[in-house]
Amino acid sequence: MRTVAVAIVCKTPRAGASKTRLSPPLTPAECEELSGCFIRDVCETIASLAADQDVTGVALYTPIGTEVRLKRYVPGSFKLVLQSDGDFGHRLRMGAEDILSEGHDGVILVNSDSPTLPRDVLRRAVDAVRRTDNVVLGPAFDGGYTLIGLSRPHPRLFENIPWSTADVYRLTVERAAEIGLPVEKVPGWYDVDDAQSLGMLRDELGGTDIPFLLGINGATAAATREFINGLTISKHATNAAS
């Protein structure tokens, strides 16, 4: 059986260029470190699927020339695939096509902003993309999506989408309807890209129930958890000293 490629879509962490919407409250150096933790944790979840022998882990990365640094965060078993030039939609489209051209049964593109995205959600996406020619979507609670899965290229899904807006998921579903492509939805999750969603992540890792997660347990996210705990201690210590 051929594998489904599960690819984290990521930018190699760099201070001043990573998670910029989280600075403040975090410093640029903390944003770089947190971005690296997110990549490690999402990759760890993907790697656990690869252990089932029907998944190949991939990092669809940018920019060129950062491969050595990226390998600090990505398992050695992962294939590195460079993102193309162009806007985000073009990079997703070309990334999916490049990966599918290698002979996989399907590809799941996963964002790098959801460190607690559950393994079960990815497993459902892998199984769904094998069933038929469809688009598999994991909605994000900000109106985007946490993952998109395909077994064949469908460029229309990525055309004229206003990325980083609340319309991304809706418009992608509309594009699928235009071309007669079935949509299979897997449980939604959330991205961490601003102070509010960072607070949500703190709550989740601290054991607070997040009602809209519908009782689904998030991934352990060990690297992110360690960073968040250390950050909390650091902030508290700073506040106490002042």
CSV table of C-alpha atoms in Angstrom, one decimal:
chain,number,residue,atom,x,y,z
A,1,MET,CA,0.0,0.0,0.0
A,2,ARG,CA,1.3,3.5,-0.9
A,3,THR,CA,1.4,6.1,1.9
A,4,VAL,CA,-0.5,9.3,2.4
A,5,ALA,CA,1.9,12.2,2.9
A,6,VAL,CA,1.1,14.3,5.9
A,7,ALA,CA,3.0,17.5,5.5
A,8,ILE,CA,3.4,20.3,8.0
A,9,VAL,CA,3.4,23.7,6.2
A,10,CYS,CA,6.0,25.7,8.0
A,11,LYS,CA,8.5,28.6,8.0
A,12,THR,CA,11.9,27.9,9.6
A,13,PRO,CA,11.8,29.8,12.9
A,14,ARG,CA,13.6,33.1,13.1
A,15,ALA,CA,13.4,36.0,15.6
A,16,GLY,CA,11.5,38.9,14.0
A,17,ALA,CA,10.0,36.7,11.3
A,18,SER,CA,8.1,34.1,13.4
A,19,LYS,CA,4.8,34.4,15.2
A,20,THR,CA,5.0,38.2,14.8
A,21,ARG,CA,1.4,38.8,16.0
A,22,LEU,CA,2.4,37.4,19.4
A,23,SER,CA,5.0,40.2,19.9
A,24,PRO,CA,3.9,41.6,22.2
A,25,PRO,CA,3.2,40.0,24.7
A,26,LEU,CA,6.2,37.8,23.7
A,27,THR,CA,9.6,39.0,22.7
A,28,PRO,CA,10.8,38.2,19.2
A,29,ALA,CA,13.2,35.6,20.6
A,30,GLU,CA,10.4,34.0,22.5
A,31,CYS,CA,8.3,33.9,19.4
A,32,GLU,CA,11.1,32.1,17.6
A,33,GLU,CA,11.3,29.5,20.3
A,34,LEU,CA,7.6,29.0,20.5
A,35,SER,CA,7.4,28.6,16.7
A,36,GLY,CA,10.0,25.9,17.0
A,37,CYS,CA,8.0,24.2,19.8
A,38,PHE,CA,4.9,24.2,17.6
A,39,ILE,CA,6.8,22.6,14.7
A,40,ARG,CA,8.3,19.9,17.0
A,41,ASP,CA,4.9,19.0,18.5
A,42,VAL,CA,2.9,18.9,15.2
A,43,CYS,CA,5.8,16.8,13.7
A,44,GLU,CA,5.7,14.5,16.7
A,45,THR,CA,2.0,13.8,16.1
A,46,ILE,CA,2.6,13.2,12.4
A,47,ALA,CA,5.5,10.9,13.3
A,48,SER,CA,3.2,8.8,15.5
A,49,LEU,CA,0.9,8.3,12.5
A,50,ALA,CA,3.9,7.3,10.3
A,51,ALA,CA,4.6,4.5,12.8
A,52,ASP,CA,1.4,2.9,11.4
A,53,GLN,CA,3.2,2.4,8.2
A,54,ASP,CA,0.6,4.1,5.9
A,55,VAL,CA,1.8,7.7,6.4
A,56,THR,CA,4.9,9.5,5.3
A,57,GLY,CA,6.0,12.6,7.2
A,58,VAL,CA,6.9,15.7,5.2
A,59,ALA,CA,7.9,19.3,6.0
A,60,LEU,CA,6.7,21.7,3.3
A,61,TYR,CA,9.0,24.6,4.3
A,62,THR,CA,10.4,28.0,3.5
A,63,PRO,CA,12.7,29.8,3.0
A,64,ILE,CA,15.4,28.1,0.9
A,65,GLY,CA,18.8,27.8,2.6
A,66,THR,CA,17.4,27.1,6.1
A,67,GLU,CA,17.4,23.4,5.9
A,68,VAL,CA,20.1,22.8,8.5
A,69,ARG,CA,18.2,25.0,11.0
A,70,LEU,CA,14.9,23.4,10.2
A,71,LYS,CA,16.3,20.0,11.0
A,72,ARG,CA,16.6,21.0,14.6
A,73,TYR,CA,12.8,20.8,14.8
A,74,VAL,CA,11.8,18.1,12.2
A,75,PRO,CA,12.4,14.3,12.6
A,76,GLY,CA,15.2,12.9,10.5
A,77,SER,CA,12.7,10.6,8.8
A,78,PHE,CA,10.7,13.5,7.3
A,79,LYS,CA,11.2,14.5,3.7
A,80,LEU,CA,11.9,18.2,3.2
A,81,VAL,CA,10.0,19.8,0.3
A,82,LEU,CA,10.7,23.5,-0.5
A,83,GLN,CA,7.6,25.7,-0.9
A,84,SER,CA,7.3,27.5,-4.3
A,85,ASP,CA,7.4,31.2,-4.7
A,86,GLY,CA,4.1,33.1,-4.9
A,87,ASP,CA,1.2,33.9,-2.6
A,88,PHE,CA,0.1,31.5,0.1
A,89,GLY,CA,-2.6,29.8,-2.1
A,90,HIS,CA,-0.1,29.2,-4.9
A,91,ARG,CA,2.4,27.7,-2.4
A,92,LEU,CA,-0.3,25.4,-1.0
A,93,ARG,CA,-1.4,24.3,-4.5
A,94,MET,CA,2.1,23.7,-5.7
A,95,GLY,CA,3.1,21.9,-2.5
A,96,ALA,CA,0.2,19.5,-2.8
A,97,GLU,CA,0.9,18.9,-6.5
A,98,ASP,CA,4.7,18.4,-5.9
A,99,ILE,CA,4.0,15.9,-3.1
A,100,LEU,CA,1.3,14.0,-5.0
A,101,SER,CA,3.6,13.7,-8.0
A,102,GLU,CA,5.8,11.5,-5.8
A,103,GLY,CA,3.2,8.7,-6.0
A,104,HIS,CA,1.4,9.0,-2.7
A,105,ASP,CA,-2.2,8.0,-2.3
A,106,GLY,CA,-3.0,11.4,-1.0
A,107,VAL,CA,-1.6,14.5,0.8
A,108,ILE,CA,-2.7,16.2,4.0
A,109,LEU,CA,-1.3,19.8,4.4
A,110,VAL,CA,-1.3,20.7,8.1
A,111,ASN,CA,-0.7,24.1,9.5
A,112,SER,CA,2.1,24.6,12.1
A,113,ASP,CA,0.0,26.8,14.4
A,114,SER,CA,-2.0,24.1,16.2
A,115,PRO,CA,0.4,22.3,18.5
A,116,THR,CA,-2.3,20.3,20.3
A,117,LEU,CA,-4.1,19.2,17.1
A,118,PRO,CA,-5.1,15.6,18.0
A,119,ARG,CA,-3.7,12.6,16.4
A,120,ASP,CA,-7.2,11.2,16.0
A,121,VAL,CA,-8.1,14.2,13.8
A,122,LEU,CA,-5.2,13.5,11.5
A,123,ARG,CA,-6.0,9.8,11.4
A,124,ARG,CA,-9.5,10.6,10.3
A,125,ALA,CA,-8.2,12.9,7.6
A,126,VAL,CA,-5.8,10.2,6.3
A,127,ASP,CA,-8.6,7.6,6.2
A,128,ALA,CA,-10.9,10.1,4.5
A,129,VAL,CA,-8.5,11.1,1.7
A,130,ARG,CA,-8.1,7.4,0.8
A,131,ARG,CA,-11.8,6.8,0.3
A,132,THR,CA,-12.5,8.8,-2.9
A,133,ASP,CA,-11.6,11.9,-4.9
A,134,ASN,CA,-12.6,14.5,-2.4
A,135,VAL,CA,-11.3,17.4,-0.3
A,136,VAL,CA,-10.8,16.8,3.4
A,137,LEU,CA,-11.0,19.9,5.6
A,138,GLY,CA,-10.4,20.5,9.3
A,139,PRO,CA,-12.1,23.8,10.0
A,140,ALA,CA,-10.3,26.3,12.3
A,141,PHE,CA,-12.3,28.4,14.7
A,142,ASP,CA,-11.1,31.6,13.2
A,143,GLY,CA,-12.8,30.8,9.9
A,144,GLY,CA,-9.8,29.2,8.2
A,145,TYR,CA,-8.7,25.5,8.2
A,146,THR,CA,-6.2,23.6,10.2
A,147,LEU,CA,-5.7,21.0,7.4
A,148,ILE,CA,-6.7,20.3,3.8
A,149,GLY,CA,-6.4,16.8,2.2
A,150,LEU,CA,-6.5,15.7,-1.4
A,151,SER,CA,-5.9,12.5,-3.4
A,152,ARG,CA,-5.7,14.4,-6.7
A,153,PRO,CA,-4.7,18.0,-7.6
A,154,HIS,CA,-7.5,20.6,-7.6
A,155,PRO,CA,-6.1,24.0,-8.3
A,156,ARG,CA,-9.4,25.8,-8.1
A,157,LEU,CA,-9.5,25.2,-4.3
A,158,PHE,CA,-6.7,27.6,-3.8
A,159,GLU,CA,-7.7,30.4,-6.3
A,160,ASN,CA,-8.8,33.8,-5.2
A,161,ILE,CA,-9.0,33.0,-1.5
A,162,PRO,CA,-8.5,35.9,0.9
A,163,TRP,CA,-5.9,34.2,3.1
A,164,SER,CA,-5.8,35.0,6.9
A,165,THR,CA,-9.4,36.0,6.9
A,166,ALA,CA,-12.6,34.5,8.4
A,167,ASP,CA,-13.8,33.5,4.9
A,168,VAL,CA,-11.2,30.9,4.0
A,169,TYR,CA,-13.1,27.8,5.0
A,170,ARG,CA,-16.4,29.0,3.6
A,171,LEU,CA,-14.9,30.0,0.3
A,172,THR,CA,-13.0,26.7,0.0
A,173,VAL,CA,-16.2,24.8,0.5
A,174,GLU,CA,-17.8,26.9,-2.2
A,175,ARG,CA,-14.9,26.2,-4.6
A,176,ALA,CA,-15.4,22.5,-4.0
A,177,ALA,CA,-19.1,22.8,-4.9
A,178,GLU,CA,-18.2,24.7,-8.1
A,179,ILE,CA,-16.1,21.8,-9.4
A,180,GLY,CA,-18.4,19.0,-8.0
A,181,LEU,CA,-15.9,17.9,-5.4
A,182,PRO,CA,-17.2,16.2,-2.3
A,183,VAL,CA,-16.2,17.8,1.0
A,184,GLU,CA,-15.4,15.6,4.0
A,185,LYS,CA,-15.0,17.5,7.3
A,186,VAL,CA,-13.0,16.3,10.2
A,187,PRO,CA,-13.3,17.8,13.7
A,188,GLY,CA,-12.2,21.4,14.0
A,189,TRP,CA,-9.4,22.9,16.1
A,190,TYR,CA,-7.8,26.2,16.7
A,191,ASP,CA,-4.7,28.1,15.5
A,192,VAL,CA,-2.5,30.0,17.9
A,193,ASP,CA,-1.5,33.3,16.2
A,194,ASP,CA,-2.4,36.1,18.6
A,195,ALA,CA,-2.6,36.9,22.3
A,196,GLN,CA,-6.2,35.6,22.7
A,197,SER,CA,-5.5,32.2,21.1
A,198,LEU,CA,-2.2,32.0,23.1
A,199,GLY,CA,-4.4,32.4,26.2
A,200,MET,CA,-6.6,29.6,25.0
A,201,LEU,CA,-3.5,27.4,24.6
A,202,ARG,CA,-2.4,28.2,28.1
A,203,ASP,CA,-5.9,27.2,29.4
A,204,GLU,CA,-6.0,24.0,27.4
A,205,LEU,CA,-2.5,22.9,28.6
A,206,GLY,CA,-3.4,23.9,32.1
A,207,GLY,CA,-6.4,21.6,32.1
A,208,THR,CA,-9.2,24.1,31.6
A,209,ASP,CA,-12.1,22.7,29.6
A,210,ILE,CA,-12.5,24.5,26.2
A,211,PRO,CA,-16.2,24.0,25.3
A,212,PHE,CA,-16.0,24.3,21.6
A,213,LEU,CA,-13.4,21.5,21.4
A,214,LEU,CA,-16.3,19.2,22.0
A,215,GLY,CA,-14.6,17.0,24.6
A,216,ILE,CA,-11.8,15.9,22.2
A,217,ASN,CA,-8.5,15.6,23.9
A,218,GLY,CA,-5.6,17.6,22.4
A,219,ALA,CA,-2.2,16.2,21.7
A,220,THR,CA,0.3,16.3,24.6
A,221,ALA,CA,2.4,19.0,22.9
A,222,ALA,CA,5.3,18.3,25.2
A,223,ALA,CA,7.7,21.0,23.7
A,224,THR,CA,5.1,23.7,23.8
A,225,ARG,CA,3.9,22.7,27.3
A,226,GLU,CA,7.5,23.0,28.6
A,227,PHE,CA,8.0,26.3,27.0
A,228,ILE,CA,4.7,27.7,28.3
A,229,ASN,CA,5.4,26.5,31.8
A,230,GLY,CA,8.9,28.0,31.7
A,231,LEU,CA,7.5,31.3,30.3
A,232,THR,CA,4.9,31.4,33.1
A,233,ILE,CA,7.6,31.0,35.7
A,234,SER,CA,9.8,33.6,34.1
A,235,LYS,CA,7.0,36.2,33.8
A,236,HIS,CA,5.9,35.6,37.4
A,237,ALA,CA,9.5,35.9,38.6
A,238,THR,CA,9.9,39.1,36.7
A,239,ASN,CA,6.7,40.6,38.1
A,240,ALA,CA,7.6,39.6,41.7
A,241,ALA,CA,11.0,41.2,41.3
A,242,SER,CA,9.5,44.5,40.2
